[in-house]
PDB file of C-alpha atoms in Angstrom:
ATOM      1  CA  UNK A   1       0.000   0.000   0.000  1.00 45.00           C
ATOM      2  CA  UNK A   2       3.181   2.678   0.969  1.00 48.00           C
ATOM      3  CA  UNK A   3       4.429   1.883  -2.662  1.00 48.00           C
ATOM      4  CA  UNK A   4       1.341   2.121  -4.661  1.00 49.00           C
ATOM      5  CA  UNK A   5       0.592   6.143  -2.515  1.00 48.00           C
ATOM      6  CA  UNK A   6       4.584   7.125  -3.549  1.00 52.00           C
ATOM      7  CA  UNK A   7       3.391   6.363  -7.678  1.00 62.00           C
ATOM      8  CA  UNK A   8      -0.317   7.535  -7.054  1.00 70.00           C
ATOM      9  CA  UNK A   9      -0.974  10.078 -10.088  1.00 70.00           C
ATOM     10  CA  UNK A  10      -0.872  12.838  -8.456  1.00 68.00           C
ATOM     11  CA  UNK A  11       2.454  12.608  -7.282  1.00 75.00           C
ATOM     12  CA  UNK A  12       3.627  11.433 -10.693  1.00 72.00           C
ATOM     13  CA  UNK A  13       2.334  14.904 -11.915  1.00 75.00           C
ATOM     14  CA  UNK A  14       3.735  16.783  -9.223  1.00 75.00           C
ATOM     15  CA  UNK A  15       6.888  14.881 -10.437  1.00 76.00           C
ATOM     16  CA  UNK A  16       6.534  15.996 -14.387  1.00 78.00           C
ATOM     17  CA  UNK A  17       4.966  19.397 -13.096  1.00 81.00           C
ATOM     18  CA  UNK A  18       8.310  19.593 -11.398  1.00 79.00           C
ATOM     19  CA  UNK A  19      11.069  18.751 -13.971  1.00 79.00           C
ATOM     20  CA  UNK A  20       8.841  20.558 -16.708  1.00 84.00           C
ATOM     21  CA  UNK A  21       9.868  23.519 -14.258  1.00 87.00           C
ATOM     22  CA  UNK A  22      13.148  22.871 -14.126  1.00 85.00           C
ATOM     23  CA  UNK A  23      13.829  22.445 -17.708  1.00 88.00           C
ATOM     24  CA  UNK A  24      11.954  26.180 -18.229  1.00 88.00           C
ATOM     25  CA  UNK A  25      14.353  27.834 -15.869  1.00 89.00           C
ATOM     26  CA  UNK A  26      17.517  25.890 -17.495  1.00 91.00           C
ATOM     27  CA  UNK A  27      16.024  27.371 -20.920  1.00 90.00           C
ATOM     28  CA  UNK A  28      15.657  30.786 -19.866  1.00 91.00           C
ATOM     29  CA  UNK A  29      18.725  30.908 -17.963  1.00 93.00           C
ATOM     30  CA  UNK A  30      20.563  29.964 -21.121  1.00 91.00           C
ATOM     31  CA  UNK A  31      18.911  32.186 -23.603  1.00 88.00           C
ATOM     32  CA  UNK A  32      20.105  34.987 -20.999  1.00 90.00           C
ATOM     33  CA  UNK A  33      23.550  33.955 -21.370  1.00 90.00           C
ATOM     34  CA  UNK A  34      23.564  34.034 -25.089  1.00 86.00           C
ATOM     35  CA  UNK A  35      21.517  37.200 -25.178  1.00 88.00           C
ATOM     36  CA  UNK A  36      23.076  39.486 -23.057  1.00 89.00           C
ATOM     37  CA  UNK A  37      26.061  40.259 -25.086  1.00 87.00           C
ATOM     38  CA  UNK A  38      24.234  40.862 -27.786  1.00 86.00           C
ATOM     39  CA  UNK A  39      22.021  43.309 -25.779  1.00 88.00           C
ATOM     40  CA  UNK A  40      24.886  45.109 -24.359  1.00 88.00           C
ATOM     41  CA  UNK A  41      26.357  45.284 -28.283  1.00 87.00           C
ATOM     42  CA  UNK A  42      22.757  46.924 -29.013  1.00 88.00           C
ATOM     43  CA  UNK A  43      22.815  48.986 -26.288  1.00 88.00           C
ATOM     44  CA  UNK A  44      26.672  50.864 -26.261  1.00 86.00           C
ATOM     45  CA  UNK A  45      26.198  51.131 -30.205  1.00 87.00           C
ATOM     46  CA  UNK A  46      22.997  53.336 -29.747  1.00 87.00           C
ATOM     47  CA  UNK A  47      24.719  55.560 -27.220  1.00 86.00           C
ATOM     48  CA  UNK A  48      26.263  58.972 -27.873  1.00 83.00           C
ATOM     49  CA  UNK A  49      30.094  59.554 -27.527  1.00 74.00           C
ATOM     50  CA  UNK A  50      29.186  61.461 -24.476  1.00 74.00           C
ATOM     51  CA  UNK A  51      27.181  58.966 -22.507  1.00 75.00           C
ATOM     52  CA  UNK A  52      29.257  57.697 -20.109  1.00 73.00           C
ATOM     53  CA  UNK A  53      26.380  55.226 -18.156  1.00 72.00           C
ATOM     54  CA  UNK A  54      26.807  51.916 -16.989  1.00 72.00           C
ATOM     55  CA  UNK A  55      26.497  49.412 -20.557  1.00 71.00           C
ATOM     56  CA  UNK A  56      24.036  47.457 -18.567  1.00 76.00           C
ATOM     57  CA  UNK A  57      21.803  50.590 -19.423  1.00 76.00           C
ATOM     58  CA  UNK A  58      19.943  51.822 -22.587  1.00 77.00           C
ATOM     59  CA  UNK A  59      20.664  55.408 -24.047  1.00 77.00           C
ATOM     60  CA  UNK A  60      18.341  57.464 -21.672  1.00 67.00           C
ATOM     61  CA  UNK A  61      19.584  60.244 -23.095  1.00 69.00           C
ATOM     62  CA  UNK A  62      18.330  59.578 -26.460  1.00 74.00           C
ATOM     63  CA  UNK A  63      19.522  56.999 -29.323  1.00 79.00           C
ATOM     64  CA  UNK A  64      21.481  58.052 -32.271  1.00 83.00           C
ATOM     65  CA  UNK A  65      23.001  56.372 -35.373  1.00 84.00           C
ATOM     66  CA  UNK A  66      26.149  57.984 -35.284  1.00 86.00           C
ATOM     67  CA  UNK A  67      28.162  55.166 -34.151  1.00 87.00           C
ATOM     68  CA  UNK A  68      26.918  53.323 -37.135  1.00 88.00           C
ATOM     69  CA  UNK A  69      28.004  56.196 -39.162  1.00 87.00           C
ATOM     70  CA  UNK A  70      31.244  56.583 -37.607  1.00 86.00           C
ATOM     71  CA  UNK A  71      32.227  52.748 -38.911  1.00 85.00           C
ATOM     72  CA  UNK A  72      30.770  52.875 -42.064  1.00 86.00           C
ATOM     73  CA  UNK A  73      33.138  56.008 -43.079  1.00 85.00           C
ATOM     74  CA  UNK A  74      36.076  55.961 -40.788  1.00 84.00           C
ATOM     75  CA  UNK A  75      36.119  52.548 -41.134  1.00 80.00           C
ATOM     76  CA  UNK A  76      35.774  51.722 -44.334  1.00 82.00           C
ATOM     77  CA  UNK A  77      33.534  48.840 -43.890  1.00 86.00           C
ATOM     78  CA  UNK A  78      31.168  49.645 -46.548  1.00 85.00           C
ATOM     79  CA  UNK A  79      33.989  48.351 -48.372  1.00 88.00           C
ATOM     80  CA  UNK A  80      34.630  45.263 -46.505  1.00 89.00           C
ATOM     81  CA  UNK A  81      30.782  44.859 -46.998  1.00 90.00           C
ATOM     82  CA  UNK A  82      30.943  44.439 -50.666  1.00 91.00           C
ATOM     83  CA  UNK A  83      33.664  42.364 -50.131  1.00 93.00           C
ATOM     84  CA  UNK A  84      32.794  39.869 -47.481  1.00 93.00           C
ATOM     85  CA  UNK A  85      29.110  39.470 -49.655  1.00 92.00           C
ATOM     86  CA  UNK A  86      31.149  38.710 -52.489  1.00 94.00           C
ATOM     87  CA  UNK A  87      33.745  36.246 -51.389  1.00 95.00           C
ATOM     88  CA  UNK A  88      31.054  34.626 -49.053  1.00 94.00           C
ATOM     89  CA  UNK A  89      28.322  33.945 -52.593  1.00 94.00           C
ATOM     90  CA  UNK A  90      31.048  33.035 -54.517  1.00 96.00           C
ATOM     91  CA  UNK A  91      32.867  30.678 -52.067  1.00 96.00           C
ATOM     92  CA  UNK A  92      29.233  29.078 -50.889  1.00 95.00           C
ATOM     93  CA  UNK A  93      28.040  28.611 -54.758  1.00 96.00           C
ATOM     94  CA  UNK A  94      31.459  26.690 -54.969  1.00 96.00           C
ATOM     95  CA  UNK A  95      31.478  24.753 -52.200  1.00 96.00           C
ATOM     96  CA  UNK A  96      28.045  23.162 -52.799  1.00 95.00           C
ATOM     97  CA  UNK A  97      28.375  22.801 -56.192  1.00 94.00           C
ATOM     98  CA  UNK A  98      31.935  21.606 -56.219  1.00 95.00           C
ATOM     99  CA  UNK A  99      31.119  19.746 -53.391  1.00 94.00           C
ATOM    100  CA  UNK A 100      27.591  17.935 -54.155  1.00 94.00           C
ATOM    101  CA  UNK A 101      29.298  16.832 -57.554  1.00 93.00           C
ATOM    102  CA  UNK A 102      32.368  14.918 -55.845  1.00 92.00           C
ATOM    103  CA  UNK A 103      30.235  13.590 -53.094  1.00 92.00           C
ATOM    104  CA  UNK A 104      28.327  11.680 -55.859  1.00 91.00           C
ATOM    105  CA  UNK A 105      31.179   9.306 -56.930  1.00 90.00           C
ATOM    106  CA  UNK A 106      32.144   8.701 -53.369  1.00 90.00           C
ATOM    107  CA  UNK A 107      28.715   7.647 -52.104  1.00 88.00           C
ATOM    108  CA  UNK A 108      27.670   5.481 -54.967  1.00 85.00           C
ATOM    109  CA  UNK A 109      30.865   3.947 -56.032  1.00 84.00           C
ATOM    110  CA  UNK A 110      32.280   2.313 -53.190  1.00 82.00           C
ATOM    111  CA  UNK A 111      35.555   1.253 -54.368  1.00 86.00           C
ATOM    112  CA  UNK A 112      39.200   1.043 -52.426  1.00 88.00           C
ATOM    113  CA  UNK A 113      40.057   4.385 -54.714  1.00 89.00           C
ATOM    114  CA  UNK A 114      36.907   6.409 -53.129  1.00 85.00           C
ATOM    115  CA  UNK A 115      37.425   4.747 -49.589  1.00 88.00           C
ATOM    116  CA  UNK A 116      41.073   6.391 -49.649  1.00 89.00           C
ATOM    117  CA  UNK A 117      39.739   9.624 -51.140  1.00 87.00           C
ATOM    118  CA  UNK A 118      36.828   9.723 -48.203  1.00 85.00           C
ATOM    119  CA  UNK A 119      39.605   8.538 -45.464  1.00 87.00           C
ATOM    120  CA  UNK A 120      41.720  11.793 -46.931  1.00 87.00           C
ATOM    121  CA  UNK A 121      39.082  14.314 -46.388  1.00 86.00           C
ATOM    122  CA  UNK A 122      38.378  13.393 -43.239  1.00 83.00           C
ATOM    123  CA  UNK A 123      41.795  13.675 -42.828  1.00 85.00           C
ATOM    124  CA  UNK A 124      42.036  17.067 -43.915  1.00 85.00           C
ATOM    125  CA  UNK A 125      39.383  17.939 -41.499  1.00 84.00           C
ATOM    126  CA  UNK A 126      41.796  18.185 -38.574  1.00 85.00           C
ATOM    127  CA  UNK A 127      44.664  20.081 -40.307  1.00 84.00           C
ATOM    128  CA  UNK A 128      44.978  23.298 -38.858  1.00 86.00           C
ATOM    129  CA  UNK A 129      44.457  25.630 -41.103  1.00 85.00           C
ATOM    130  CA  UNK A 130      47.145  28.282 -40.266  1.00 84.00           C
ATOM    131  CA  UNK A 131      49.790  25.636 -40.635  1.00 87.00           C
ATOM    132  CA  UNK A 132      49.749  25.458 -43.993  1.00 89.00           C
ATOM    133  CA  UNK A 133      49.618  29.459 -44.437  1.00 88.00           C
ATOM    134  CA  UNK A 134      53.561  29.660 -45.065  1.00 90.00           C
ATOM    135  CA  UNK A 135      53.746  27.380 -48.016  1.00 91.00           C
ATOM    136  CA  UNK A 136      50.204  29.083 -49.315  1.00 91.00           C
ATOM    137  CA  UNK A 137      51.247  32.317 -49.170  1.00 91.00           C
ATOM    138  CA  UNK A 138      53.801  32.122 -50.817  1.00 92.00           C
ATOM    139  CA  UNK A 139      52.496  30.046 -54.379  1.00 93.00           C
ATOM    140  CA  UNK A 140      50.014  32.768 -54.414  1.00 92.00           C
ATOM    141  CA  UNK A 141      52.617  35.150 -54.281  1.00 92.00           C
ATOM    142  CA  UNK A 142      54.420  33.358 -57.176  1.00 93.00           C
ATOM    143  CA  UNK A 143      50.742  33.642 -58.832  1.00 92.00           C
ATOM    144  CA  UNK A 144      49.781  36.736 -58.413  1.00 92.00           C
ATOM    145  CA  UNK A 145      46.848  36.258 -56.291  1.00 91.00           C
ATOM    146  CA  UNK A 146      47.375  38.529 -53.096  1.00 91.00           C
ATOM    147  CA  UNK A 147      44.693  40.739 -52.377  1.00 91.00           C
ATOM    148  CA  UNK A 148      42.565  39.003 -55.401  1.00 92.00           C
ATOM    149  CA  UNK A 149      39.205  38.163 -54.646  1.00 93.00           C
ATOM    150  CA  UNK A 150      40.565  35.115 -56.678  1.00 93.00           C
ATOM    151  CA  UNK A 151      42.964  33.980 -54.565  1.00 93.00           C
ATOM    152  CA  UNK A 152      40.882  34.569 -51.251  1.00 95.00           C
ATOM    153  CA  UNK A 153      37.512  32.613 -52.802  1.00 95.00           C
ATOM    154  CA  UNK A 154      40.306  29.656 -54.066  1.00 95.00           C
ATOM    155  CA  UNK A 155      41.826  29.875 -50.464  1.00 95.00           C
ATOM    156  CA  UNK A 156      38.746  29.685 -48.780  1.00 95.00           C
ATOM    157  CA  UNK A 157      36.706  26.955 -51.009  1.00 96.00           C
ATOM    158  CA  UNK A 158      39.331  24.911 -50.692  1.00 93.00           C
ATOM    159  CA  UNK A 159      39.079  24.820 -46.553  1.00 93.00           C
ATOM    160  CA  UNK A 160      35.353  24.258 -46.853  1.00 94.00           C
ATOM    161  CA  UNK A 161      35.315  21.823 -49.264  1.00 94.00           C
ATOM    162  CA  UNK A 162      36.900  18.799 -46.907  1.00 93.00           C
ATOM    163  CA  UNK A 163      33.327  19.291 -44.571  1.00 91.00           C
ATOM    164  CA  UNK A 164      31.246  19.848 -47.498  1.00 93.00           C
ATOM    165  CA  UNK A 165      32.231  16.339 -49.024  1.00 93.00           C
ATOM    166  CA  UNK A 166      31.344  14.494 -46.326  1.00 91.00           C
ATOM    167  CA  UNK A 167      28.511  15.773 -44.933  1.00 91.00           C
ATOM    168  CA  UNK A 168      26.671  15.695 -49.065  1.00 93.00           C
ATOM    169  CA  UNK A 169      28.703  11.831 -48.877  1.00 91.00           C
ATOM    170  CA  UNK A 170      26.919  11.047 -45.487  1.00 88.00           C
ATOM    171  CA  UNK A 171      23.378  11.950 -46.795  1.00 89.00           C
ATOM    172  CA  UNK A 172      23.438  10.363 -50.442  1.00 89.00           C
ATOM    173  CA  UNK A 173      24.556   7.164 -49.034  1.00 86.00           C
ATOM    174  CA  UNK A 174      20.683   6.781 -47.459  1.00 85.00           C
ATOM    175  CA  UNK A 175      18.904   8.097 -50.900  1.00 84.00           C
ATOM    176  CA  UNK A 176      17.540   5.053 -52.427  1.00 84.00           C
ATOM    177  CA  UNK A 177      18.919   4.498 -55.337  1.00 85.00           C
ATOM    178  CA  UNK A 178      15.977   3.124 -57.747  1.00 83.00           C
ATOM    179  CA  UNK A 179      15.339   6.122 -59.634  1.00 79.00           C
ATOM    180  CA  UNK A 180      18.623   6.511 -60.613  1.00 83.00           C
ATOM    181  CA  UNK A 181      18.675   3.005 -61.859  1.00 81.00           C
ATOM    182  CA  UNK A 182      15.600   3.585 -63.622  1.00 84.00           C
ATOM    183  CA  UNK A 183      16.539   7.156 -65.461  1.00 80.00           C
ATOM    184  CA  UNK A 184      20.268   4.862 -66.233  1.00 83.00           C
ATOM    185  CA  UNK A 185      18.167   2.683 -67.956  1.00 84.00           C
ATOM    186  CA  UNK A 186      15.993   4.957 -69.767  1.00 77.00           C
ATOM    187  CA  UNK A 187      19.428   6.691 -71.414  1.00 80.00           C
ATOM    188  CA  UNK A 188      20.105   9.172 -68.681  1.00 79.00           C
ATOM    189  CA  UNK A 189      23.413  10.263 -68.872  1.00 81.00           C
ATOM    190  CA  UNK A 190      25.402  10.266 -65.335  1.00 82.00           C
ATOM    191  CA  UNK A 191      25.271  14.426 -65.418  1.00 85.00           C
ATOM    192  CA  UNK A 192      21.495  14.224 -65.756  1.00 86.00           C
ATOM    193  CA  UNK A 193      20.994  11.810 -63.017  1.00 84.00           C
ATOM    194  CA  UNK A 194      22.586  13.754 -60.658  1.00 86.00           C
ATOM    195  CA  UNK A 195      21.082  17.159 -61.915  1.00 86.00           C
ATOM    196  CA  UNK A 196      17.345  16.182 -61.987  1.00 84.00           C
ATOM    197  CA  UNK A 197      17.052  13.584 -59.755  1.00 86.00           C
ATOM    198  CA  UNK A 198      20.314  13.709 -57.171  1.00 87.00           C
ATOM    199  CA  UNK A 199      20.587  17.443 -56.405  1.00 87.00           C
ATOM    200  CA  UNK A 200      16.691  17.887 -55.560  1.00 86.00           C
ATOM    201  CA  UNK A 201      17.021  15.272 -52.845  1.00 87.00           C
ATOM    202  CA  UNK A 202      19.320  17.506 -51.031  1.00 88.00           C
ATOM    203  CA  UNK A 203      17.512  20.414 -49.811  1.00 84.00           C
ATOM    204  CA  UNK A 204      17.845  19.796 -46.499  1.00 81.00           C
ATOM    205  CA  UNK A 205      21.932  18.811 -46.379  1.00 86.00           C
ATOM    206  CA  UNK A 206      22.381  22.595 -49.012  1.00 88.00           C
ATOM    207  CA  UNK A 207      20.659  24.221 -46.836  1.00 82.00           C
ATOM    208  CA  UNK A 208      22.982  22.695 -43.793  1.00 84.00           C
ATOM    209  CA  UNK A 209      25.916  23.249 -45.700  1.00 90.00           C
ATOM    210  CA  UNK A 210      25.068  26.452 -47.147  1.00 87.00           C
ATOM    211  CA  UNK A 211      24.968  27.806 -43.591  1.00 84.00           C
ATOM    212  CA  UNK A 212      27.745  26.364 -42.311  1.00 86.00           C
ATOM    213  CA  UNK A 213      30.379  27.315 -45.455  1.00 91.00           C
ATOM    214  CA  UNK A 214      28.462  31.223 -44.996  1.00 89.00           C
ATOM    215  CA  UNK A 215      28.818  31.699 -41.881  1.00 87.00           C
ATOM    216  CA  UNK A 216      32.411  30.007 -41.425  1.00 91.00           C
ATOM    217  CA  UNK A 217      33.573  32.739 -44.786  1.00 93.00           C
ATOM    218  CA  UNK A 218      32.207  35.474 -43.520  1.00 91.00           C
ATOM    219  CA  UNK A 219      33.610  35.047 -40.070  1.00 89.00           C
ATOM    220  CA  UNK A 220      36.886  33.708 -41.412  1.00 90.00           C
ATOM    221  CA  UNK A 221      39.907  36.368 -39.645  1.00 90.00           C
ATOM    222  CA  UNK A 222      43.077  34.533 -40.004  1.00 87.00           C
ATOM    223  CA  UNK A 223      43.654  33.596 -43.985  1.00 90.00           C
ATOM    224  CA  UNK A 224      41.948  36.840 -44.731  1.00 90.00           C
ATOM    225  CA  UNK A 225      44.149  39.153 -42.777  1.00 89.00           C
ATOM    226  CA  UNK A 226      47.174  37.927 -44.864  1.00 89.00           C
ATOM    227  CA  UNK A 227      45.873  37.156 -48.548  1.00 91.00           C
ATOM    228  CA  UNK A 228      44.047  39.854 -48.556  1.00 87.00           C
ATOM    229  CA  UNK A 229      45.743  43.059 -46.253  1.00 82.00           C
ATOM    230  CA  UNK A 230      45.359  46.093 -48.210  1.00 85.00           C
ATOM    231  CA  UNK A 231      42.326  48.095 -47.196  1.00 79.00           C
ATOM    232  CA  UNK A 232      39.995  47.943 -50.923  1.00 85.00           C
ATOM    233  CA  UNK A 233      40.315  44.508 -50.927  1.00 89.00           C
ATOM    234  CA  UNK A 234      39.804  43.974 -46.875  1.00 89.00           C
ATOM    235  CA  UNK A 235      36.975  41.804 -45.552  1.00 91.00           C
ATOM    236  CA  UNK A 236      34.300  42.105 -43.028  1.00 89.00           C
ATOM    237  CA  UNK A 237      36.032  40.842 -40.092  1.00 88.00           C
ATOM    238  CA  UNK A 238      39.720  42.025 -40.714  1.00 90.00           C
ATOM    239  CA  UNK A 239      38.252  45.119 -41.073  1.00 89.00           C
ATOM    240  CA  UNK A 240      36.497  45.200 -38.049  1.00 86.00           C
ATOM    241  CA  UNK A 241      39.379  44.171 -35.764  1.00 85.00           C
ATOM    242  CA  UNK A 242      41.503  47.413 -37.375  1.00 85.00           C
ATOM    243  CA  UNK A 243      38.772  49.185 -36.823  1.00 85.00           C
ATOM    244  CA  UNK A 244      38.439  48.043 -33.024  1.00 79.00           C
ATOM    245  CA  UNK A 245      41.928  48.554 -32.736  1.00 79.00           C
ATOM    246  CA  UNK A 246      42.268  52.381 -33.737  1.00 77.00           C
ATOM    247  CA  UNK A 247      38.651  52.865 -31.523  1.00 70.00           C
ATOM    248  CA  UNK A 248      39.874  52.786 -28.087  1.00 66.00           C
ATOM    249  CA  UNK A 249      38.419  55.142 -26.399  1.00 70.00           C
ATOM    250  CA  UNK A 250      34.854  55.281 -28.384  1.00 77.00           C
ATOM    251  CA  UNK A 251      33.675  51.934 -27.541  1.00 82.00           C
ATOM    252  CA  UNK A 252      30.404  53.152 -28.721  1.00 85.00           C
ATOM    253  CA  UNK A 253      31.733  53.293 -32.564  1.00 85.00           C
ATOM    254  CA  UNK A 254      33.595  49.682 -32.003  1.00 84.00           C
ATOM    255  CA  UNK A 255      30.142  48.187 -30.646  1.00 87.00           C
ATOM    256  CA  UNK A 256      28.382  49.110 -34.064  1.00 88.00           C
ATOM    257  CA  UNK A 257      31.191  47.503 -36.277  1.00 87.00           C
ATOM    258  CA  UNK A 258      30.398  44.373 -34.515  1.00 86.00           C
ATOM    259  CA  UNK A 259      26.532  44.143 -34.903  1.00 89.00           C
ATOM    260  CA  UNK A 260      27.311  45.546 -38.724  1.00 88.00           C
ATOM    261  CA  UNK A 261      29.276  41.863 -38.978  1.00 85.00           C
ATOM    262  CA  UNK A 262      26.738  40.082 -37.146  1.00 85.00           C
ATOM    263  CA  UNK A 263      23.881  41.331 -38.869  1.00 85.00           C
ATOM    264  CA  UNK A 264      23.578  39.964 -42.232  1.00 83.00           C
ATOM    265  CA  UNK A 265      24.873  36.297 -40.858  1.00 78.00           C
ATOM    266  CA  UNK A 266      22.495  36.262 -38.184  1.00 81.00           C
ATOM    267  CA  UNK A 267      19.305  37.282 -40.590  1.00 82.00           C
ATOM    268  CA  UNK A 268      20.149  34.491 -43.225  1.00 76.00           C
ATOM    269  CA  UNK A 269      20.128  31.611 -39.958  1.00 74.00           C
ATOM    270  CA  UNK A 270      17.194  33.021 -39.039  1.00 79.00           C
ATOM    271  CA  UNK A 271      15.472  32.086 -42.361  1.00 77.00           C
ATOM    272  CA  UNK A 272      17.337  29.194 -43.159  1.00 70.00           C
ATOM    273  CA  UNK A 273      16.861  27.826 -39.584  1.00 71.00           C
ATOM    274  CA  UNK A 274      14.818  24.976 -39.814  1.00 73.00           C
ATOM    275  CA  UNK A 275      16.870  23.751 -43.156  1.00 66.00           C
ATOM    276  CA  UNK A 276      19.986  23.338 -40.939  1.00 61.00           C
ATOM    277  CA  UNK A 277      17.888  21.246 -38.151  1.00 66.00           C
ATOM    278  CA  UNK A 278      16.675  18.936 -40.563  1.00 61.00           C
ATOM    279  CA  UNK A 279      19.857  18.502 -42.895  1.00 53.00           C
ATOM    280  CA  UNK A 280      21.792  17.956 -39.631  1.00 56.00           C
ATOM    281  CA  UNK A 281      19.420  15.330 -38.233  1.00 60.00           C
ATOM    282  CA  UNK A 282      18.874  13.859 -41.543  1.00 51.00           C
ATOM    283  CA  UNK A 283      23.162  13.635 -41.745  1.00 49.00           C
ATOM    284  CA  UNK A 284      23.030  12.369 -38.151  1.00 51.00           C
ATOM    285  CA  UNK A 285      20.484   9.697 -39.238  1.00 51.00           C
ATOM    286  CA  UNK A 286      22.367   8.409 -42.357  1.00 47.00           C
TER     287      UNK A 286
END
């Protein structure tokens, strides 16, 4: 009888009521972790040179754009706007396309020759970039290619590429394979099979990758600090660390570089959301 009151159904929903309770407060407490930085950014961007409050507090004193103003001209990163949207469409068109196309062979051919190649990506997956940044500078120095957008999209499609691979690899490996057999057999050409009927299957895996490759471009620092150094040809985030770095003493100005960076990253995961949730349980899956 003492056993059977301890499970009665009441306590059992005390019990959920609980732990429903508990998980709440975990969320919230989180999404104030990851918010408050970005409120603080909002906050000391929107504040005058002059306002010397606590950051924890909004512009009482009245909001301006200034800041905002301030990088876009003394910064230069109109410029490094441009530039970063133009390396990061280029090098994301590449990587999925490049990318899609040699998965194919590797998940539907599985012979010792694609094995190795797959085993060698994977490899290149934990090779530290910046160790290979001596030997790359200087071939594209021999080439030409510093501070080219060529030479910065080649640079940085090749990184993503190794990722790319695997995770397209990972997800055609659990497409059936009938209609491929059957448009083979009706005279489809290997080009058109992977055109009509391959690429449409992978919505959900682009849209993962298409994220990821975006978001790791337009954040990348390192490789595009030294391919590309003069200012014209500067990108979003090497601009915004000079920038930071000759802004001091107006933190306010420094503040609205950094939301300017975040911005137009942020807005396309917003949309593109739900894509990367189901191509990354759909890879986790296969």
């Amino acid at each position: 009888m003492t056993a059977h009151a301890t499970t009665s159904p009441g306590s059992r929903r005390r019990t959920r009521s609980a732990a429903k309770i508990g998980k709440t407060a975990f969320l919230v407490i989180v999404a104030l972790v990851q918010i408050t930085p970005f409120y603080i950014a909002v906050t000391t961007a929107l504040k005058p040179a002059t306002d010397d409050s606590s950051l924890w507090l909004p512009p009482f004193s009245g909001a301006t754009l200034a800041n905002f103003s301030t990088a876009f001209t003394v910064g230069r990163l109109d410029w490094a706007l441009e530039n970063s949207l133009l390396v990061t469409t280029v090098s994301t068109f590449l990587v999925c396309l490049i990318g899609a196309m040699a998965a194919y062979p590797l998940a539907r051919r599985l012979t010792r020759l694609n094995r190795a190649v797959s085993l060698g990506l994977l490899g290149m997956l934990i090779v530290p970039p910046l160790s290979i940044l001596v030997p790359l500078y200087t071939m594209l120095s021999r080439l030409g290619l510093l501070n080219t957008f060529g030479g910065l999209i080649l640079v940085l499609t090749t990184l993503q590429l190794p990722l790319a691979v695997f995770l397209f690899t990972q997800f055609m490996r659990g497409l059936p394979i009938s209609l491929e057999e059957a448009a083979a057999m009706d005279g489809a050409g290997t080009l058109r099979i992977f055109m009509q009927i391959v690429l449409p299957s992978l919505k959900p895996v682009l849209a993962t990758v298409t994220i990821l490759t975006a978001t790791n471009v337009w954040n990348e620092f390192a490789m595009s600090s030294y391919i590309s150094s003069s200012t014209p040809m500067r990108t979003l985030a090497p601009a915004v660390a000079v920038f930071f770095s000759s802004q001091g003493t107006n933190i306010g100005a420094a503040a609205a570089a950094a939301l300017i960076g975040l911005a137009p990253i942020l807005i396309a995961y917003l949309f593109l959301q739900k894509y990367f949730v189901k191509g990354a349980l759909a890879g986790a899956d296969k």
